[in-house]
Amino acid sequence: MSAITQAPAASAGTQAIGSWRLGQHSAYLTARALRTLWRQPAYAAATLVQPVIWLLLFGQLFRSVVHIPGFSLGSGSYLEFITPGVIVMTALFSSTWAGTVYVEDMNRGVMDRLLASPVRRGAMMAGTLAYQAITTVLQTLVVFGLAFATGTRFPGGAAGVGVTLLAAVLIAVILASLSNALALLLRQQEALIGISQFIVLPLVFLSSAIMDTGLSPSWVQHVARYNPVDWAVVASRQALIAGAQWGAVWPRLGLLVALAATMAWLATRAFGSYQRSL
Amino acid sequence: MPTSDPMALSAVDLVKTYRAGRGAAPVRALDGLTIGVAAGSVFALLGPNGAGKSTTVKILTTLSRPDSGRATVVGLDVLRDPDAVRHAIGLVSQKASSDPMATGRENLVLAGRIQDMSRGSARARAQELLTLFGLDDVAERLARTYSGGMARKLDVAIGLMHRPQVLFLDEPTAGLDPQARAELWAEIARLSGIEGMTVLVTTHYLEEADQLADRLAIVDHGRIVVDGTPEALKSELRGDTVNVELRSAAAAAAATGRLARLGGLNDVVSDGASLRARAENGARAVPVLLAALEDAGIAVASVTVARPSLDDVYLRYAGRSFEVAA
């Protein structure tokens, strides 16, 4: 039996080529997803209108909560308080659907064809995550634009907006990774949607997205401390207020980055589980 | 062992089991399957659903791992060198594998780009394949608007973008109407000739295997029961097939016993209420057969005589009629 020639240990050069290809393949797949969105104008419009509705609905519905004694609002309006909450909520809601694209690809032969091609699993994951990040940035800018148009001002300025964009993107990456992983493990649209719905609302209500947790029962405050949605909301809010509290911002952003990287890695590992089911 | 393996595909003793769920015994999808496919040939895996054809394709295309056994594609081990294998193969899976929200042309160009073709050569190759498959007129339409036949042609074209050395066609014509099926067969036959590719096609259409394949193997219960050229397999079954329809399965069983003792008839098998036998000369065997059954008081519904077909090959080696199995 002839010895199979082993590939030489990856040198720095081949590694560079490898990451270049990973980036390129990710870009092709991101472009594919954006093209699909572009070709479904109704869906694209809904994606952008949804955060507008959240902002106006919650802004009106809960306007009077600021009058509850002890509501820590700082100097601004309830709209200023809720804008980062709505932004993170929107990122959360949109990204939990990410996995449905995988399920559609599995139901067709697209997933199998890609897995039998030289595309890396990492690129397949990065492509969908980059797409979610881009739509989250657009949605976030829409919410900021609307808040600004209704007279809300954010003393934190460009730095605050930047932190909010980053926090929203990280939440989108975390939830889209979770959604993709569930898609690969469950391989069923209904199961995926059911579990996503079960996760999303508690994450919102156990955070300060629409309500100051200072007014919530103490167990909610405890839980919120471990809730990534709360990390993102608090980091954004603290960066947007006058005299930004950077000491509250950086650790939360750090946690979000670490969690996003871990989730994306775990979700990529889930391709193995999907392939074992084939 | 020579470095250039004349076998484009080889699988040795592949075993694959699937968990069937809580408490149930695992399903043995492959049970020591072994095949070898010569470079440049069209090889058909023929068998009913669940025989192990698709599992074999999944292992050879690096999608699935065997529990044991070894498989190589153009000399590359599918377990040790999956990346190189993925560059060498094209896969047309059972299900539609185009992106419905992309046009035919976009589907092809993306398939080329992920195989590391340059933008220019991917575009040129896409145009070449669109013309070859007669998809020029619909090239700028979204794939979701394609008819079944057009969508399948696009799937095959996608698999061919990077000029793979081996093309896998998993049930390529399932669900197509007879005309679209015949068209696709013609395209596949032509392509395998021009591009010098090795093609592995799985099918449960005997006719498809007969028309397309240089060699075929019959798969049953995860094993190859027989392989050879369609002609050789048919000529191994010397003589004609005599097919007798009876009133009931019991009558068929009784008749089988009776006819097995009759001279001039071989391989007498019953299958439900029908019975088959081989005869050197079918026309001469029929009167003898009818007389014997009449003597035994067994009523006959119909008798037909046919030249051997792959269905007979299947019946002979898998022990049951293909239609019943499929």
mmCIF file of C-alpha atoms in Angstrom, chain A residues 1-2 4-7 21 24-25 28-29 32 35-36 39-40 104-121 274-278, chain B residues 1-2 16 18 58 61-64 70 75 77 80 83 86-87 89 91 93 95-103 106-107 110-111 113-117 142 158:
data_model
loop_
_atom_site.group_PDB
_atom_site.id
_atom_site.type_symbol
_atom_site.label_atom_id
_atom_site.label_comp_id
_atom_site.label_asym_id
_atom_site.label_seq_id
_atom_site.Cartn_x
_atom_site.Cartn_y
_atom_site.Cartn_z
ATOM 1 C CA MET A 1 0.000 0.000 0.000
ATOM 2 C CA SER A 2 1.469 3.328 -1.002
ATOM 3 C CA ILE A 4 -0.478 8.904 1.172
ATOM 4 C CA THR A 5 1.496 12.113 0.853
ATOM 5 C CA GLN A 6 0.714 14.166 3.898
ATOM 6 C CA ALA A 7 0.135 17.855 3.342
ATOM 7 C CA ARG A 21 -10.102 32.438 0.968
ATOM 8 C CA GLN A 24 -13.592 35.790 0.135
ATOM 9 C CA HIS A 25 -16.012 32.903 0.571
ATOM 10 C CA TYR A 28 -19.692 35.748 -1.573
ATOM 11 C CA LEU A 29 -22.200 34.260 0.860
ATOM 12 C CA ARG A 32 -25.901 36.229 -1.721
ATOM 13 C CA ARG A 35 -29.162 40.074 -2.813
ATOM 14 C CA THR A 36 -31.974 37.849 -1.538
ATOM 15 C CA ARG A 39 -35.179 40.985 -4.119
ATOM 16 C CA GLN A 40 -37.874 40.779 -1.447
ATOM 17 C CA GLU A 104 -34.378 26.367 3.790
ATOM 18 C CA ASP A 105 -30.951 25.480 2.421
ATOM 19 C CA MET A 106 -31.185 22.055 4.092
ATOM 20 C CA ASN A 107 -34.659 21.427 2.754
ATOM 21 C CA ARG A 108 -33.272 22.101 -0.684
ATOM 22 C CA GLY A 109 -29.941 20.561 -1.631
ATOM 23 C CA VAL A 110 -28.093 23.864 -1.178
ATOM 24 C CA MET A 111 -26.611 23.008 2.218
ATOM 25 C CA ASP A 112 -25.312 19.622 1.042
ATOM 26 C CA ARG A 113 -23.861 21.152 -2.107
ATOM 27 C CA LEU A 114 -22.000 23.809 -0.102
ATOM 28 C CA LEU A 115 -20.744 21.261 2.437
ATOM 29 C CA ALA A 116 -19.407 19.095 -0.404
ATOM 30 C CA SER A 117 -17.630 22.118 -1.907
ATOM 31 C CA PRO A 118 -14.369 23.725 -0.736
ATOM 32 C CA VAL A 119 -16.288 26.430 1.181
ATOM 33 C CA ARG A 120 -15.179 26.409 4.803
ATOM 34 C CA ARG A 121 -17.801 25.920 7.510
ATOM 35 C CA TYR A 274 -25.641 18.192 11.142
ATOM 36 C CA GLN A 275 -23.279 16.093 9.032
ATOM 37 C CA ARG A 276 -23.460 13.206 11.477
ATOM 38 C CA SER A 277 -27.216 13.190 10.881
ATOM 39 C CA LEU A 278 -26.733 12.738 7.122
ATOM 40 C CA MET B 1 0.834 -0.088 -5.947
ATOM 41 C CA PRO B 2 0.933 2.408 -8.835
ATOM 42 C CA LYS B 16 -22.689 2.875 8.046
ATOM 43 C CA TYR B 18 -27.923 5.161 11.719
ATOM 44 C CA LYS B 58 -22.734 11.059 0.882
ATOM 45 C CA THR B 61 -18.647 13.337 -1.400
ATOM 46 C CA THR B 62 -17.282 13.863 2.171
ATOM 47 C CA LEU B 63 -20.710 14.754 3.595
ATOM 48 C CA SER B 64 -20.914 11.714 5.805
ATOM 49 C CA ARG B 70 -12.231 3.087 3.186
ATOM 50 C CA GLY B 75 -6.852 8.469 -5.343
ATOM 51 C CA ASP B 77 -8.848 9.471 0.795
ATOM 52 C CA ARG B 80 -7.952 12.129 5.341
ATOM 53 C CA ASP B 83 -10.640 19.382 1.015
ATOM 54 C CA ARG B 86 -14.160 18.627 -2.606
ATOM 55 C CA HIS B 87 -12.161 20.372 -5.334
ATOM 56 C CA ILE B 89 -15.957 16.502 -7.343
ATOM 57 C CA LEU B 91 -22.444 16.970 -6.532
ATOM 58 C CA SER B 93 -27.958 15.992 -4.870
ATOM 59 C CA LYS B 95 -33.056 17.726 -3.986
ATOM 60 C CA ALA B 96 -32.937 20.932 -6.025
ATOM 61 C CA SER B 97 -29.636 22.556 -5.158
ATOM 62 C CA SER B 98 -29.918 25.971 -6.772
ATOM 63 C CA ASP B 99 -30.607 29.146 -4.807
ATOM 64 C CA PRO B 100 -34.225 29.990 -5.721
ATOM 65 C CA MET B 101 -33.695 33.729 -5.197
ATOM 66 C CA ALA B 102 -30.737 33.930 -7.586
ATOM 67 C CA THR B 103 -30.854 33.829 -11.381
ATOM 68 C CA GLU B 106 -25.810 34.040 -10.659
ATOM 69 C CA ASN B 107 -26.156 30.494 -9.339
ATOM 70 C CA LEU B 110 -21.295 31.719 -7.384
ATOM 71 C CA ALA B 111 -20.708 27.967 -7.708
ATOM 72 C CA ARG B 113 -16.326 31.397 -7.369
ATOM 73 C CA ILE B 114 -16.539 29.132 -4.320
ATOM 74 C CA GLN B 115 -14.429 26.646 -6.289
ATOM 75 C CA ASP B 116 -11.817 29.413 -6.561
ATOM 76 C CA MET B 117 -12.401 30.179 -10.247
ATOM 77 C CA LEU B 142 -34.756 33.649 -10.805
ATOM 78 C CA ILE B 158 -23.911 23.966 -11.195
#
